[in-house]
Amino acid sequence: MLKAMISQLRTIWTILQHTFTKAETVQYPEQMPYLAPRYRGRIVLTKDPDGEERCVACNLCAVACPVDCIALQQGVKEDGRWYPEFFRINFSRCVMCGMCEEACPTNAIQLTPDFEMCEYDRNNMVYEKEHLQINGTGKYHDYNFYRVTGLAITGKDKGQAQNEAEPIDVKGLLP
Amino acid sequence: MPVIQVDGQEYEVEAGKNLLEACLSLGLDLPYFCWHPAMGSIGACRQCAVVQYLNAEDERGRIVMGCMTPVTDGAIFSLSGDKARGFRQAIVESLMLNHPHDCPVCAEGGECHLQDMTVMVGHRDRHYRGRKNTHRNQYLGPLINHEMNRCITCYRCTRYYRDYAGGTDLAALASRDHVYFGRHSDGVLQSEFAGNLLEVCPTGVFTDKSLVHNYTRKWDLQSAPSVCVGCAMGCNTLPGERYGKIKRVHNRFNAEVNGYFLCDRGRFGAGFVHDERRLQYPGLRNNDGRYDAINHHEALQYMDRACAPGKVAGIGSPRASVEANFLLRTLVGEENFAPGFSDAEQPLVELVLRLQQDSRALVPDITTIESADAVLILGEDLTNTAPRIALALRQSVRNKAYEMAAELRLETWQDGAIRNLAQDQRSPLYIAAVADTPLDDVATNRISLAPDDIARLGNAIAANIAGQPNADLEQPLQEQVEMITTALAGAQRPLVLSGTGCGSTAVLAAAGQVADALCGNGVPAMLCLAVPEANSLGQALLTGCDAPGLAQLQQRAASGEFDTLVVLENDLYRRGSSAQIDQLLGAFQQVLVLDGLDNQTTSSATLALPAASFAESNGTLISLEGRAQHHYPVFQPHAERRPSWTWLLACMKEMQREEVRSLHHFDDITRACAATIPALAGITAAAPDHHFRNAGVRIPRQTHRYSGRTAMRADISVHEPRQPVDEESPLAFSMEGLNRDQPGALLPYVWAPGWNSNQSLHKFQAEVGGPLKGGTAGARLLQSGIGAGPGTFTAPAPFKAEPGRWQLVPRQRIFGSDELSALSPGLAELVQPGFIEICAADAQLLGVTEGDGLVVTKGITKGATEGVTTGVDNTLATLEARINDSMAVGCAGFSVGLAGVQNLRPLAPVSLRRAEGWQRRSPELIGSDRDAGPGGTHV
Ligand code: SF4
Ligand code: SF4
Ligand code: SF4
Ligand code: SF4
Ligand code: FES
């Protein structure tokens, strides 16, 4: 009997103590919480440091996606770059797992700390390339795939990528 | 059988194989690059290294190349020992020194043998910090993309292109780490089989250009077992689809039909499937001649009304399935059904069938063709009519080399050694044709003769073989006859080939005589006859040998016997002159046409129905060797396109026809056809029916990695529909099911764990290079070699060249001579305008040079006229002149199927004269990817 009463009183005491501690609850949305840059929220497509579309439509994000919510079609631009003719993410399916970002060889696709995606109509959760593409480099500022790859594009000839030698002259006679 | 020890385990293996083959057949993963099951070993890449021990005491062992090491009884190997693995890892690392950082933008990625092998050996980190070698790419034509940086110098490409396919314009250039695989300068690859480079090259150096510009990874393609509709060879293919478009066609292995290779017509010729001329909705012609789109109910009601009175004739199609043709024949009645050949072609195809049925000779498949040790081709330009056979003949001439190798006890896979040994020595291959053919370079001799003379030559050879005298041949020809007779009679497996390509029944009959004479001597001779289209032989089997032709239907229609004509997938304007076909169609009150494409025939129809293509429908096709093969839909047809058999079945159901009451599925039609037509009784064995399940489940058309399922059509709606259910086949339009251990006819793609490239095929083969585990696809309908002989044949009179008069002879072109290939954008670039070929002397006589115009008119001889009406224009065509000194004297070759030749018929006598005011074509510029064209600048 006494034991039970002490327990009750101790509980009441603890609760009373909380009256004087700092509240954890924040007044969202008036007050925004801090989310780390690596937080996995709404997905964007970024541009390389030169301001060109980064995505080369390699399809690796699409195949990595566990819920298959990325679809795209590759095309080739006038200058020889591969790019997505369309790029669609169905966010009503996306589980924000980040596998796509993990798979992307060009740092094009990135998850952002924005999780506020609410719609009355699920169809509005389908984002096309124009909704996904941002103008900056996102989290990774320096990487430019076309400076590394051997594929030549206008303005970057064979032999001009990182770590490449001048193209070989096949008809040269020197040993 | 020898027993070998691998990593402590004993295995029984097949004698005469090399260790690499043996290991792969045993299911052991041994990396390799340069070895190819169809091309043997040269030991160039050093990737397949293993350690071999002298005996049980030997602890050091030595590194040997698996592909160069014969399996011998008691041999001891280690695959997984550190030494062997370290060596293989070092090899991949060195091959990768200069490899560009290209995988994301490489069309080979995801089905790349180099990727697979790199992962297999466990190479991860690059230690070399030097600069990478780079190369400039070449423009290799509209079909093939070149990205030389990716090369690992395995030499497979040149070995395939030069040694296997006989090409000359691709070579290894320069030396050491400068080696370059390309042409001496930019230009279109000349070989008709260049497309196989895409599958032979283990990296992304050669890729499909149209795919590169609209790329989909292998794992995202939906594919199904299909059959090429390019010619009558019936090569097995794997078309891959994404977003409603056929993205590419790959080879589907069939040991007896096409092995590992396709021709470029088949590989690049499926573009018509998404051509903008495809019909989408049924169209009913209104009073002002335009078409109104109607829905399928209205279309069926219209068909019902048109066909119900019963005065209906039907024209089938040698490029449509047996089932669709059978239904149309049932609809209109046997005696009112024409198989859809041109009037010139019908007797030829019927004769081919009769010769094959009557002959004592064997009708060969591709492996037996490759085993022939003496070959005679009469009149046919196989490279351009049944291309895959020509590639097989290039292998058959190597039998001499294999004989020489056997004497030295070299194994057949020792490719480099055997080629060095034999040099230019080949088994005999004799060609009698109207002019040069692309096989001439491996032929012992090619003689140019007019078709009638080819028949006489054949006849004389047959008589000679049978030991009968024949005296009426000119002296030089008589010498040839002796030589050919000696070659054929001295062979163990002689092969005689001919076909409908030169338009002469006499030539065909002569080929039958030669093969039969050989059989009469007790030799197991082979007789192979080419027909023009994917189901030509099927049509002959369906209708028998006295079906009505187009002319007959026209006469009967004119006499009021018919009101309605139903045309099935057939552009009749390719089967006769415009005037003839206008007359034919005009004789009917209404013309109903089922076709996929908007062509001249559909434009003359009262009602046009959109038919699904081969890639959207089930169908059975019968190849030139009488093999019934089944093709499955790769994707579901769009809009109101339906397979022809669906339209016809629905129409007959609408008419409440008794015959179709119990037919519900595609398989029911196949069975009904087999039950009705004795000659086609075997077609049900071509493939399992739609009830078949593989270990209880369907076979998936999509790979297990198929991506984008929940986003592909999310732009239309986020509510994902159920995957379509395929009620007509055991395949599924989804990734669910089991793609393993199924019958050979049901192989939708090849993939095995760790083997993403097409090299995974060996996991589906009973043994490496051998037939599929599930059996070879297709069912042979012709009982080979049991006929009583073709009967006697009287050779035609010698052909006499007359001044001022030429005999028209067909010159076939791999691209454009058939109906469909020219509709693919890539191939269309290679199709040239029609031409007339004459020899230099004739050109001089006519006062023309190469590129001038020639007017072809109905032939006139020494005052006498034949089919020539005075006072009217007798012009048949005006075409570009080409000078070809190999033309048979008195013959003029015309390009079959190309623009401007509609009115020309094989063997017709014509006159030629120089065309006035002819505009020469400007000389062709070599294309280049460097022009900033729509293809982008791939420098
Ligand atoms: S975050 Fe995960 S679920 Fe969402 S698109 Fe990327 S891979 Fe797919
Ligand atoms: S993985 Fe990256 S580069 Fe490749 S398609 Fe996706 S976003 Fe584009
Ligand atoms: S181009 Fe391809 S097939 Fe030819 S050597 Fe290089 S990697 Fe081998
Ligand atoms: S040989 Fe004939 S069937 Fe084979 S791929 Fe070529 S066109 Fe097609
Ligand atoms: S596969 Fe054996 S050395 Fe290349």
Short mmCIF file of N, CA and C and ligand atoms in Angstrom, two decimals, chain A residues 45 54-62 72 87 100 103-106 108-109, ligand 2:
data_model
loop_
_atom_site.label_atom_id
_atom_site.label_comp_id
_atom_site.label_asym_id
_atom_site.label_seq_id
_atom_site.Cartn_x
_atom_site.Cartn_y
_atom_site.Cartn_z
N LEU A 45 17.31 17.26 -59.95
CA LEU A 45 18.37 17.00 -60.93
C LEU A 45 19.23 18.25 -60.97
N ARG A 54 23.48 17.78 -65.87
CA ARG A 54 24.42 16.73 -65.47
C ARG A 54 23.97 15.33 -65.89
N CYS A 55 22.68 15.12 -65.86
CA CYS A 55 22.17 13.76 -66.10
C CYS A 55 22.53 13.31 -67.52
N VAL A 56 23.08 12.11 -67.64
CA VAL A 56 23.43 11.58 -68.95
C VAL A 56 22.48 10.46 -69.37
N ALA A 57 21.38 10.33 -68.65
CA ALA A 57 20.35 9.36 -69.00
C ALA A 57 20.90 7.94 -69.04
N CYS A 58 21.72 7.61 -68.04
CA CYS A 58 22.34 6.29 -68.06
C CYS A 58 21.42 5.22 -67.51
N ASN A 59 20.34 5.63 -66.88
CA ASN A 59 19.33 4.68 -66.38
C ASN A 59 19.74 3.95 -65.10
N LEU A 60 20.85 4.32 -64.50
CA LEU A 60 21.26 3.57 -63.32
C LEU A 60 20.37 3.87 -62.12
N CYS A 61 19.93 5.14 -62.00
CA CYS A 61 19.03 5.47 -60.89
C CYS A 61 17.74 4.67 -61.04
N ALA A 62 17.25 4.62 -62.28
CA ALA A 62 15.97 3.95 -62.50
C ALA A 62 16.06 2.49 -62.12
N LEU A 72 12.75 7.29 -67.68
CA LEU A 72 13.36 8.31 -68.53
C LEU A 72 13.67 7.73 -69.89
N PHE A 87 12.28 12.85 -68.11
CA PHE A 87 12.75 12.26 -66.85
C PHE A 87 11.60 12.42 -65.88
N CYS A 100 18.85 6.03 -55.62
CA CYS A 100 19.09 6.64 -56.92
C CYS A 100 20.34 7.53 -56.84
N ALA A 103 23.39 5.52 -56.78
CA ALA A 103 23.74 4.87 -58.04
C ALA A 103 24.26 5.84 -59.08
N CYS A 104 23.94 7.10 -58.95
CA CYS A 104 24.19 8.05 -60.05
C CYS A 104 25.68 8.29 -60.25
N PRO A 105 26.20 8.02 -61.44
CA PRO A 105 27.63 8.19 -61.69
C PRO A 105 28.02 9.63 -61.97
N THR A 106 27.07 10.53 -62.09
CA THR A 106 27.42 11.90 -62.46
C THR A 106 27.04 12.90 -61.38
N ALA A 108 24.17 13.72 -60.64
CA ALA A 108 23.07 14.52 -61.16
C ALA A 108 21.87 14.48 -60.23
N ILE A 109 21.49 13.28 -59.85
CA ILE A 109 20.27 13.16 -59.06
C ILE A 109 20.65 13.25 -57.58
S1 SF4 C 2 21.83 7.78 -62.59
FE1 SF4 C 2 22.22 9.97 -62.74
S2 SF4 C 2 23.04 10.29 -64.79
FE2 SF4 C 2 22.10 8.26 -64.74
S3 SF4 C 2 20.01 8.61 -65.47
FE3 SF4 C 2 19.95 8.74 -63.25
S4 SF4 C 2 20.20 10.90 -62.82
FE4 SF4 C 2 20.83 10.60 -64.92
#
